[in-house]
Coordinates of C-alpha atoms (C1' of nucleotides) in Angstrom, one line a residue:
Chain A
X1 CA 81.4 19.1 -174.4
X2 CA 77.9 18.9 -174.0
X3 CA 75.9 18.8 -170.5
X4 CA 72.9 16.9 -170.0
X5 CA 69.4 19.0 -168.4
X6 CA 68.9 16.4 -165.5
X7 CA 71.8 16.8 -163.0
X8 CA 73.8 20.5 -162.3
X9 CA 76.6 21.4 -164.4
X10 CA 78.7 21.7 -161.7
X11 CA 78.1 18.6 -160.1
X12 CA 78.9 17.3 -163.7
X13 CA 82.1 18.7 -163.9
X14 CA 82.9 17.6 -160.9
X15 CA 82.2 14.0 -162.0
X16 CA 85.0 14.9 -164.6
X17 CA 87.1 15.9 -162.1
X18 CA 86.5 12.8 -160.3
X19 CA 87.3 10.5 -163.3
X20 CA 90.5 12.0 -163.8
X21 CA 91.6 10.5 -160.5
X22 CA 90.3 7.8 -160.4
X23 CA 91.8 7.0 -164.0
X24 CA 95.2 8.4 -162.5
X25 CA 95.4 11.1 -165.1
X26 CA 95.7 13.5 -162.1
X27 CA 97.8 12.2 -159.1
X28 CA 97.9 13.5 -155.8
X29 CA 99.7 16.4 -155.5
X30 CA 99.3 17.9 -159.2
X31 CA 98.3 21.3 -159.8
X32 CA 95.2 21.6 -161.5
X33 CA 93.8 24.0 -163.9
X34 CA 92.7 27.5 -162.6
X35 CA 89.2 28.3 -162.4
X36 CA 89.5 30.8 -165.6
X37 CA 91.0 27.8 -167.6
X38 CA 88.9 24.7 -166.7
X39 CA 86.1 27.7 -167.5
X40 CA 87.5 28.1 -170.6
X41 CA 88.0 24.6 -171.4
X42 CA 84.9 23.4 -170.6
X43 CA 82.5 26.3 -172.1
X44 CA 81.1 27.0 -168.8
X45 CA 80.9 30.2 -166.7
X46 CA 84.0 30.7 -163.9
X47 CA 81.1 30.5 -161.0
X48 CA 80.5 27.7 -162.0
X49 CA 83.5 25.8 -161.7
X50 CA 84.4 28.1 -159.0
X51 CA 81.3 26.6 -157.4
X52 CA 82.7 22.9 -158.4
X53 CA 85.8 23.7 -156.8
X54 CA 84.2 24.4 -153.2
X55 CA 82.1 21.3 -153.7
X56 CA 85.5 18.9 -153.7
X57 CA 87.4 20.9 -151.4
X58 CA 84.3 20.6 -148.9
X59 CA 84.8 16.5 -149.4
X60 CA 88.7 17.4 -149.1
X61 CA 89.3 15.8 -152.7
X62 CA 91.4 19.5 -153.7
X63 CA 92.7 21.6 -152.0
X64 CA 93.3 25.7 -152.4
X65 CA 96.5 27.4 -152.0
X66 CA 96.0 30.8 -151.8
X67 CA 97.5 32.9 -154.8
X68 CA 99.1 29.3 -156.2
X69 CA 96.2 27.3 -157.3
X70 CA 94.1 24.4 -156.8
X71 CA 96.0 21.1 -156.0
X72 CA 94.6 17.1 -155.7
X73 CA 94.5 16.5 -151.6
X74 CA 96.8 13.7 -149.9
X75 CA 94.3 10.7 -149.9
X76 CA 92.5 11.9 -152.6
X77 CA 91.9 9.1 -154.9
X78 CA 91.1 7.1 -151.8
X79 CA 88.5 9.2 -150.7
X80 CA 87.1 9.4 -154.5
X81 CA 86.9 5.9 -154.7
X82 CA 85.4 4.7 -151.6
X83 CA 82.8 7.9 -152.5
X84 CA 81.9 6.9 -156.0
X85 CA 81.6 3.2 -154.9
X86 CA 79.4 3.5 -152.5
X87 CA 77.1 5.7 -154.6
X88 CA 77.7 3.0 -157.5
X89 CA 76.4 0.5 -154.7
X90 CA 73.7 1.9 -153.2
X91 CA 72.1 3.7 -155.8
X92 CA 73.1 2.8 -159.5
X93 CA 73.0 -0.7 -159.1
X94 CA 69.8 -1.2 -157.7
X95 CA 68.7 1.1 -160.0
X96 CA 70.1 -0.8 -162.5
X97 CA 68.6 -4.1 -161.8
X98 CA 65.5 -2.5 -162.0
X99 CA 65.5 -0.9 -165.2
X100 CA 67.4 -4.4 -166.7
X101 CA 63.3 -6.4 -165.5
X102 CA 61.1 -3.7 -166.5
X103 CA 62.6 -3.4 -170.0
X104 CA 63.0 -7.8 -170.2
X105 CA 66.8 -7.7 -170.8
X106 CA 68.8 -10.9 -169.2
X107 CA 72.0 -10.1 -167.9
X108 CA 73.5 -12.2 -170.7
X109 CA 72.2 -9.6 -173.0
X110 CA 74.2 -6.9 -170.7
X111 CA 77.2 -8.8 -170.8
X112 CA 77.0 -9.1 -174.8
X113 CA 77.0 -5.3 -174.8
X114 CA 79.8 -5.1 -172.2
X115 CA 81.8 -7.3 -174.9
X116 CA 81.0 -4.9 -177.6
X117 CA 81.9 -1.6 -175.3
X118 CA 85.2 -3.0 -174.6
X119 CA 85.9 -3.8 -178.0
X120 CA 85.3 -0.7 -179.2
X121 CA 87.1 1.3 -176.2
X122 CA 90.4 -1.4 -177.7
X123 CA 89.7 -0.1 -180.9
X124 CA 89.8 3.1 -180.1
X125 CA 92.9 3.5 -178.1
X126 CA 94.9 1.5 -181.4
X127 CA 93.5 4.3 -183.3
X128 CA 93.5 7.1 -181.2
Chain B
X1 CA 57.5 9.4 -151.4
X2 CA 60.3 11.3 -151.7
X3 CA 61.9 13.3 -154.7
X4 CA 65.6 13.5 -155.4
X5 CA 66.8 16.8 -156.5
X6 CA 68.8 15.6 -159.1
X7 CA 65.9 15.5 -161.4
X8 CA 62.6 17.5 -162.3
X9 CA 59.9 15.9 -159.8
X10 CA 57.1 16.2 -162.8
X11 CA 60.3 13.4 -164.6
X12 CA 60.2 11.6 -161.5
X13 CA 56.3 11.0 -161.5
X14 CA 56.6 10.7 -165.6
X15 CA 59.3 8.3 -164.9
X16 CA 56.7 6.4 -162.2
X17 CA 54.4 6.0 -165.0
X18 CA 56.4 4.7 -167.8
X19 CA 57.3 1.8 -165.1
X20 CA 53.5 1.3 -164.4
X21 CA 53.1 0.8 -168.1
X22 CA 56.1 -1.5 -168.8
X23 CA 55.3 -3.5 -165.4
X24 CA 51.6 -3.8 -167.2
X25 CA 50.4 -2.5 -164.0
X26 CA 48.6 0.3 -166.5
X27 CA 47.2 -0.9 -169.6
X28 CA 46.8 0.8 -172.9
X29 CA 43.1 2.2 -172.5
X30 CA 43.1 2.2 -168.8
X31 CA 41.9 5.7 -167.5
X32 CA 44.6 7.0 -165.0
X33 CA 44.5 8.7 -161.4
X34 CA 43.1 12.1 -162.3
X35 CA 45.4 15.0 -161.7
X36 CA 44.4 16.1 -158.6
X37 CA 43.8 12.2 -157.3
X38 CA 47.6 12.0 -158.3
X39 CA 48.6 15.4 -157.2
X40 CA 47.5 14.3 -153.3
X41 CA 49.1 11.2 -153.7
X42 CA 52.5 11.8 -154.8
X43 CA 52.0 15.3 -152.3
X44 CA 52.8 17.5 -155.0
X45 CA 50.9 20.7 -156.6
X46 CA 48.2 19.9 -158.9
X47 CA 50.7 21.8 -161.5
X48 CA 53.1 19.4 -161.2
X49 CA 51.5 16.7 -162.7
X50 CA 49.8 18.8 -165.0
X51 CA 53.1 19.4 -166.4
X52 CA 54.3 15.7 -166.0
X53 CA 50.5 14.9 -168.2
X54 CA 51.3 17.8 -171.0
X55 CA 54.9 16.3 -170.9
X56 CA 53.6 12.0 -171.7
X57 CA 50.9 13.3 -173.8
X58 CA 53.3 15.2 -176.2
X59 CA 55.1 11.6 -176.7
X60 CA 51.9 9.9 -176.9
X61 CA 51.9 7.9 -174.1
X62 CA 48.3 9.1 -172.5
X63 CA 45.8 11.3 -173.7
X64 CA 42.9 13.2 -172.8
X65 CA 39.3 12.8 -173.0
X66 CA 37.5 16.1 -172.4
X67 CA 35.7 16.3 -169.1
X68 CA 36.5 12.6 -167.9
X69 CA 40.1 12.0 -167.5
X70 CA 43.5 11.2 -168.9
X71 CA 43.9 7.6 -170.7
X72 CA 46.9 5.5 -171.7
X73 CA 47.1 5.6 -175.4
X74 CA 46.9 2.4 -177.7
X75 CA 51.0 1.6 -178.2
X76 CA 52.1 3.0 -175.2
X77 CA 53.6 -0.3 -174.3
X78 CA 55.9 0.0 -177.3
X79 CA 56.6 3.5 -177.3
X80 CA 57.6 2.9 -173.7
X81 CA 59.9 0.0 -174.1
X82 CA 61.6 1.9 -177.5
X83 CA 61.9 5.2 -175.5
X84 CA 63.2 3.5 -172.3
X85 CA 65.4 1.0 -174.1
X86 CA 67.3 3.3 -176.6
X87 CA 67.8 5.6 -173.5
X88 CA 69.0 2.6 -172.1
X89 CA 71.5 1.3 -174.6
X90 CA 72.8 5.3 -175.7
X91 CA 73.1 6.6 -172.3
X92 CA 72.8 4.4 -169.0
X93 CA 75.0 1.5 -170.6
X94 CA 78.1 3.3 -171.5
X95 CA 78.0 5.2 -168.6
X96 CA 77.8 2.1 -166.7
X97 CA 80.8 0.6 -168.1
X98 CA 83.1 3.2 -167.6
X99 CA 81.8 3.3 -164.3
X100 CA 82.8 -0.2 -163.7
X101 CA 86.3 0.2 -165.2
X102 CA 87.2 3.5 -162.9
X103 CA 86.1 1.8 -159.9
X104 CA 88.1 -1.6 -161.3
X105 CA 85.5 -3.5 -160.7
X106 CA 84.5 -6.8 -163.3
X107 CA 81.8 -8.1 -164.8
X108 CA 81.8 -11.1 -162.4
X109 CA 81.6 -8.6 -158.8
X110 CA 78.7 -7.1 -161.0
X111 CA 76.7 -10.6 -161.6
X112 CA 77.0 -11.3 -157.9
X113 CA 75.4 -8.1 -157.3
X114 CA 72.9 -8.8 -159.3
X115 CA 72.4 -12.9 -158.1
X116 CA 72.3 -10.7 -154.4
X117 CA 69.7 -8.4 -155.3
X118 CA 67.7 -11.6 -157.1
X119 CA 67.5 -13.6 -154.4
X120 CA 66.7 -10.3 -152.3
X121 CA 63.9 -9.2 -154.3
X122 CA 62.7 -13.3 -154.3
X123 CA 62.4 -12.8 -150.8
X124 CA 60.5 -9.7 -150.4
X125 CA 57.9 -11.3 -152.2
X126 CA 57.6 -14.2 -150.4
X127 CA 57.4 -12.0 -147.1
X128 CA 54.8 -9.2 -149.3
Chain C
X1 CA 47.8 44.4 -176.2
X2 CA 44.0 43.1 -176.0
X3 CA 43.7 38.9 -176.1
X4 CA 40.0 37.3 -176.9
X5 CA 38.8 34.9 -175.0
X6 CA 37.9 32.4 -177.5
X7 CA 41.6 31.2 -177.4
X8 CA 44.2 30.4 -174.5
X9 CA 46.5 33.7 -174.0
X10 CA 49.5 31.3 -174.2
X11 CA 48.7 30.4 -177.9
X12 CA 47.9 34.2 -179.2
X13 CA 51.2 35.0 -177.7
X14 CA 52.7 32.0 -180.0
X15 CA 50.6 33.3 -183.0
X16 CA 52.5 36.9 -182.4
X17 CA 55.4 34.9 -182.6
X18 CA 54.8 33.5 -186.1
X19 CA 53.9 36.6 -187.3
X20 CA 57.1 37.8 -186.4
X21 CA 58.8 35.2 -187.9
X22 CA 56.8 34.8 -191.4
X23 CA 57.1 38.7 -191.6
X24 CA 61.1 38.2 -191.1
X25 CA 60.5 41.2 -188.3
X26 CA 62.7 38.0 -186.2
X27 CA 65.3 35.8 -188.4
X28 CA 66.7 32.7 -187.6
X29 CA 69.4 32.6 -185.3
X30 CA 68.0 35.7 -183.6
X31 CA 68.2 36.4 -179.5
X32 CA 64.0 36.8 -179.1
X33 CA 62.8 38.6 -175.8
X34 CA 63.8 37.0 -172.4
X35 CA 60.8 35.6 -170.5
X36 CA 60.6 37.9 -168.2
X37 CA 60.6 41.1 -170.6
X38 CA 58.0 39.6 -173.1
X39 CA 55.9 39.3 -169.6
X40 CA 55.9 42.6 -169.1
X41 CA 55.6 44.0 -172.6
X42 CA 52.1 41.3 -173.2
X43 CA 51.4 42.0 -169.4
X44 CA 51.0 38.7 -169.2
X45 CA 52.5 36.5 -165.9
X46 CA 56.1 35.4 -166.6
X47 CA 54.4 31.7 -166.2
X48 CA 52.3 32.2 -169.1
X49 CA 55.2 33.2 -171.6
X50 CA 56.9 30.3 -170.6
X51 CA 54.1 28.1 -171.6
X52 CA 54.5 29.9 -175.2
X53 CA 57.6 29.4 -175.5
X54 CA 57.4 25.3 -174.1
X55 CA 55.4 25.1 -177.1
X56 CA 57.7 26.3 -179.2
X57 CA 59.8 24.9 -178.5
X58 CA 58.7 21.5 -178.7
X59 CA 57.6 22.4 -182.2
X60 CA 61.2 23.4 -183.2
X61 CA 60.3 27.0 -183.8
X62 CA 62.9 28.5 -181.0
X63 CA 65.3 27.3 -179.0
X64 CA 67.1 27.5 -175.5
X65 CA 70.6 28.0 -174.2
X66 CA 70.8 27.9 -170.0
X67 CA 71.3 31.0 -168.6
X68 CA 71.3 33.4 -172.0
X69 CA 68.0 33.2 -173.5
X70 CA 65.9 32.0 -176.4
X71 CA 66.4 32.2 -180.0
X72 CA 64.7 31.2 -183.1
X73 CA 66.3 27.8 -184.2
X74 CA 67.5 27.3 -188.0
X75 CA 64.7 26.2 -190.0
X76 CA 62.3 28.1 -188.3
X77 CA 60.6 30.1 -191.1
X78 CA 60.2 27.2 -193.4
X79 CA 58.7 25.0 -190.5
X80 CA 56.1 28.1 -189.5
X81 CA 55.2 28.4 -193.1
X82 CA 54.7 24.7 -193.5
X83 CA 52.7 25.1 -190.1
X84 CA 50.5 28.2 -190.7
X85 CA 50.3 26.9 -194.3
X86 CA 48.7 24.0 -193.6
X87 CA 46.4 24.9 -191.1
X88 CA 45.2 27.7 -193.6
X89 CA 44.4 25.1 -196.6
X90 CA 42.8 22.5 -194.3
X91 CA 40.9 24.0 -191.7
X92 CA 40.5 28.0 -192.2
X93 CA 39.7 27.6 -195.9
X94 CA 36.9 25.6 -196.1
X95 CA 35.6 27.3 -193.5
X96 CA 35.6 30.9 -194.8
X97 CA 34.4 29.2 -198.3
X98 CA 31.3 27.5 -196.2
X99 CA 30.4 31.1 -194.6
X100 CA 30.6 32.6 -197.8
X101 CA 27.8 30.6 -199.0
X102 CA 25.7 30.7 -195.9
X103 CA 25.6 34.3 -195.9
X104 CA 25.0 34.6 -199.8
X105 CA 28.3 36.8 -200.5
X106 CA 30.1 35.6 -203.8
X107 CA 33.8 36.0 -204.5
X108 CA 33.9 38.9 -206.6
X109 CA 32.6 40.9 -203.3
X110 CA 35.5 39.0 -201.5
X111 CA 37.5 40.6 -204.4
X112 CA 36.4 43.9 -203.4
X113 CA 36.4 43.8 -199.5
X114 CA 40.2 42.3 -200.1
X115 CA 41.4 45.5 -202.8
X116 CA 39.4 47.9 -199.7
X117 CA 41.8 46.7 -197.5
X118 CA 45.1 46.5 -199.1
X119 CA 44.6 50.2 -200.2
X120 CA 43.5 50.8 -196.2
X121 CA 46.8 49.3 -195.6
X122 CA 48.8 51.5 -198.2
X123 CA 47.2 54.4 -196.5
X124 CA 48.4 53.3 -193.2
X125 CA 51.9 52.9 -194.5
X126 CA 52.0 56.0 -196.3
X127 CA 51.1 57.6 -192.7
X128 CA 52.9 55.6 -190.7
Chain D
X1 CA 31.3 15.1 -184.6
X2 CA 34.7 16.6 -183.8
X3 CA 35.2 19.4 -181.2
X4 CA 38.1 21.8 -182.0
X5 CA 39.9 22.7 -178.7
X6 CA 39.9 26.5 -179.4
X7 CA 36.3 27.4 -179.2
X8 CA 34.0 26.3 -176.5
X9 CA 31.6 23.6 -177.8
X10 CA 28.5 25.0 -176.6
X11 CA 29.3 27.6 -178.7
X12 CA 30.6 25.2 -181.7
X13 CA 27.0 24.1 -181.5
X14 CA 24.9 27.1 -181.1
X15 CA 27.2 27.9 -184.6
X16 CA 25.6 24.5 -186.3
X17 CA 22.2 26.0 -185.3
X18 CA 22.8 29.1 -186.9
X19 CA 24.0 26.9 -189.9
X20 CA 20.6 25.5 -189.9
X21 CA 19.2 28.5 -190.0
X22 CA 20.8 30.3 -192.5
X23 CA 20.9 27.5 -195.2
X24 CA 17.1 27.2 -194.6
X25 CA 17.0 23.9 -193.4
X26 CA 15.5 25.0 -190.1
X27 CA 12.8 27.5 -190.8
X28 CA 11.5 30.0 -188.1
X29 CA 8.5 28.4 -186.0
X30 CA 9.9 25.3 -186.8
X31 CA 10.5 23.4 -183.3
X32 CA 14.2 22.4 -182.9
X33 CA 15.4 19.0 -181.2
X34 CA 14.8 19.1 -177.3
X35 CA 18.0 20.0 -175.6
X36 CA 18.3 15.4 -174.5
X37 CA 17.7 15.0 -178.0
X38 CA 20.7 17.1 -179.2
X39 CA 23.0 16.0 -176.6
X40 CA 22.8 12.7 -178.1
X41 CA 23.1 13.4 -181.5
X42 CA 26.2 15.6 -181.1
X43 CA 27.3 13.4 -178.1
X44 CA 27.3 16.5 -175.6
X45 CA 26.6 16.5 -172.1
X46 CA 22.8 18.0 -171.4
X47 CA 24.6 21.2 -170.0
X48 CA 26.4 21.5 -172.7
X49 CA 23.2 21.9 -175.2
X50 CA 21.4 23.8 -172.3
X51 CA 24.1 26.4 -172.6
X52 CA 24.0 26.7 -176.1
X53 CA 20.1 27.0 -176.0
X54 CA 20.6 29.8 -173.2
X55 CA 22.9 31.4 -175.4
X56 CA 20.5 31.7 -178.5
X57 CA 17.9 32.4 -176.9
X58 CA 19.0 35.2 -175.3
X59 CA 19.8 36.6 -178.7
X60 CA 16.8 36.3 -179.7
X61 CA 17.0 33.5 -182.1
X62 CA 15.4 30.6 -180.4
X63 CA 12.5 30.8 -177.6
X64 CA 11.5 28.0 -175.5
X65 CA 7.6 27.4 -174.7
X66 CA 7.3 25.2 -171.5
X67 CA 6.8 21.7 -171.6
X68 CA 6.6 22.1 -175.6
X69 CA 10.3 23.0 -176.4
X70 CA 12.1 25.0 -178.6
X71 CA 11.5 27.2 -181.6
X72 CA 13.0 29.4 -184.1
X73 CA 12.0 32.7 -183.3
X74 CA 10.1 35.5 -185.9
X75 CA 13.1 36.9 -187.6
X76 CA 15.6 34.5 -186.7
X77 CA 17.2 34.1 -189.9
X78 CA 17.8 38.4 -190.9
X79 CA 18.9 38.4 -187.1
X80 CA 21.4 35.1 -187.6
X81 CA 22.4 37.2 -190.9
X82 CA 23.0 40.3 -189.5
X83 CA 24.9 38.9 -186.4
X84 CA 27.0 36.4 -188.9
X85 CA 27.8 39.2 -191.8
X86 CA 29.0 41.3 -189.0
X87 CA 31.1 39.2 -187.2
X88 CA 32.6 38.0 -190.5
X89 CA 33.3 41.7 -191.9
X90 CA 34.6 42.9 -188.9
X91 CA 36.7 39.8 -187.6
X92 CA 36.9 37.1 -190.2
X93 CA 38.0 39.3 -193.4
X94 CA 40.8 41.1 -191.8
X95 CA 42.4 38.5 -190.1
X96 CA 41.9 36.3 -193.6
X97 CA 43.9 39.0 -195.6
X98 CA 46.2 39.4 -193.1
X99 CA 47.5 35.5 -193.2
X100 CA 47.2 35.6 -197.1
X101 CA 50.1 38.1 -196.9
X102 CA 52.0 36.1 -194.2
X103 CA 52.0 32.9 -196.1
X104 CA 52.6 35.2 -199.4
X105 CA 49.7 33.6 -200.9
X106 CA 47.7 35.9 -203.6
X107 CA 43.9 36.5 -204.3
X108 CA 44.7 34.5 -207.5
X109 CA 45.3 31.1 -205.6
X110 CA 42.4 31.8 -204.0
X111 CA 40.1 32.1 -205.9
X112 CA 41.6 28.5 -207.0
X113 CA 41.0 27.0 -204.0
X114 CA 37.7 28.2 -203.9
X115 CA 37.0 26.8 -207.6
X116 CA 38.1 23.6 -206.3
X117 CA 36.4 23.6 -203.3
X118 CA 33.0 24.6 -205.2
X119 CA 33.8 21.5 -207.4
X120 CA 34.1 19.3 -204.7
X121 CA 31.0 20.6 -203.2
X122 CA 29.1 19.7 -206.5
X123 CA 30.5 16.2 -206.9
X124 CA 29.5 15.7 -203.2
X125 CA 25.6 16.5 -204.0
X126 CA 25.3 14.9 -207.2
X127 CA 26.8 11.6 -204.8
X128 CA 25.2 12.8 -201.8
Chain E
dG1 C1' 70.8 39.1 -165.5
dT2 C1' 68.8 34.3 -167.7
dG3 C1' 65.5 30.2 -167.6
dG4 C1' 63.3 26.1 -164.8
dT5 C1' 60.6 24.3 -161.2
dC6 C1' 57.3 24.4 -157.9
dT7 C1' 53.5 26.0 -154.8
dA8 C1' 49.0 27.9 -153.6
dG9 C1' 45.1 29.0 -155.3
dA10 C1' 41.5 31.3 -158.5
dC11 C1' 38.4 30.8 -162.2
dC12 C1' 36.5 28.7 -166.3
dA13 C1' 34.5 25.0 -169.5
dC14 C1' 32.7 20.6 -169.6
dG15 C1' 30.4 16.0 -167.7
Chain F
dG1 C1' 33.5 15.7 -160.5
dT2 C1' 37.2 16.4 -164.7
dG3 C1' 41.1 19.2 -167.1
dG4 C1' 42.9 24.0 -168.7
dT5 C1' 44.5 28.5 -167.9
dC6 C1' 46.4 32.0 -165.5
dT7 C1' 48.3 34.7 -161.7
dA8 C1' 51.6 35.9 -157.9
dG9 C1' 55.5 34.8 -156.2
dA10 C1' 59.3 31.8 -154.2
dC11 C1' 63.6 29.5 -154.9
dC12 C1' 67.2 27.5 -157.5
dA13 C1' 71.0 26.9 -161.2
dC14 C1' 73.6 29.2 -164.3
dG15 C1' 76.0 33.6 -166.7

DNA sequence: GTGGTCTAGACCACG
DNA sequence: GTGGTCTAGACCACG
């Protein structure tokens, strides 16, 4: 796992976190992993996740039980999607349509590469 | 202006200029704001945009001419578009995607954003 | 530790660096001083170090890894020698060989002025 | 005329004077170009040149007669060769032997590069 | 503890 | 006026 300079690793791990409900891997209720073994997992210091842990709870997406673990909150994939959506609206598309004028590329050109991501995710999942 | 805090603000002010390149707003052989004209008007310390000058000269977008001022460098144009479009294509695109999948969200919703922020951007210009 | 003025403090602290690489005193893969203590040891401002090691970096001589420290990347002699190498033959060379002339000394006094000092140096390791 | 970056060019100059000096080609009484006159030919600002003129004359090389202009001082050329010969016994040799050993090159190669270079200087004359 | 960013401000070389 | 270097020191993210 690698972590990119420009955005906190815990903040990115918590984008991990987030992808895993919204792709139903982990459903509402599931335990899941401890601090020490997301830490381990992901190469990163216990803090930090620790500190990724406090972020969701604060935005009630998990939830602490004291001496049991961390568990995904009641409304949880809910509350990740509207959250993620909205940012996806308000700041990564505009963003988007910016970047797709100053570098000249149609959007016919973007849907070519969607083609050719989605062909290659198919491929993948035969293989994998 | 404001900075988000997701990024360096020295990449955010680099980032502004690779835009006023692409945009042809600056062209190669233009001399650019000086670094304390640019420090007062982005309100940032003169050391910020030092460092955000060190940082596009080291790629070769601007360079230096002793005693008079920064300049942007012949090819900047390309070296712009190649840097910003392979950043593009490796790292905004696929993120994008997957985006779009978790959030369940087609191609199609993402055209009519796009036809939306058009026709919004259209108008802005009219009204500018 | 004494720097001259006729170069930036931030580059003699790189040339230290070299020198501890060519002369294998630091090997690749090595852990070289945090920031902070090569600050204090070149009583230099932490600021200043950082710039060395910025431009270093960007030269593939060392590396970072967030939070632990910097090290000297793989590759690193072989890319100094090239470096230093270089900047011998094409600039310090004909240099030295143009003083020479102008101040009427021939080579076989170079000669002798060089065996003076490696015997100085044998003296100085015999002591030491 | 090319200005390295780590020496301050009113001193790069005031180094081509004492170039002219010692290879004879500016002989003392001689008047020297007027400080506009140099500024153009090594495409300096008038400080610049004013400096270097300041400089020289303070060491006694060059004197200034008022409204004439400048000449080479009585004795300029033992005093340039005293002042040169030091500097390059006391600063240049050392730090010369000390890269040869870095970049593990001996006195033999050397004294190749300097047969080559003395070649080159001929073909250059008989050209020239 | 580590590095990274940023500010405020001084001083210098050069135009 | 221009950029370049350096200091002192704050604050943050990460280990």
């Amino acid at each position: 796992m690698e972590y990119k300079n420009t955005q906190a690793i815990y903040l990115q791990i918590g984008d991990q976190i987030y992808e895993n409900i919204l792709n139903h891997r982990w459903r509402e209720g599931d335990r899941i992993p401890s601090i020490r073994e997301l830490a381990i997992e992901t190469e990163v210091n216990p803090n930090t996740v620790m500190k990724t842990y406090n972020h969701l709870q604060g935005q009630g997406i998990i939830q602490n039980q004291r001496g049991i673990g961390y568990f995904i909150s009641e409304g949880a994939y809910q509350k990740s999607l509207d959250i993620k959506k909205n940012d996806f609206i308000k700041d990564t598309l505009p963003e988007l349509f910016k970047t797709l004028e100053l570098l000249g590329l149609d959007f016919e050109t973007l849907r070519q590469y969607y083609e050719n991501y989605r062909s290659t995710q198919k491929r993948k999942v035969k293989e994998g």
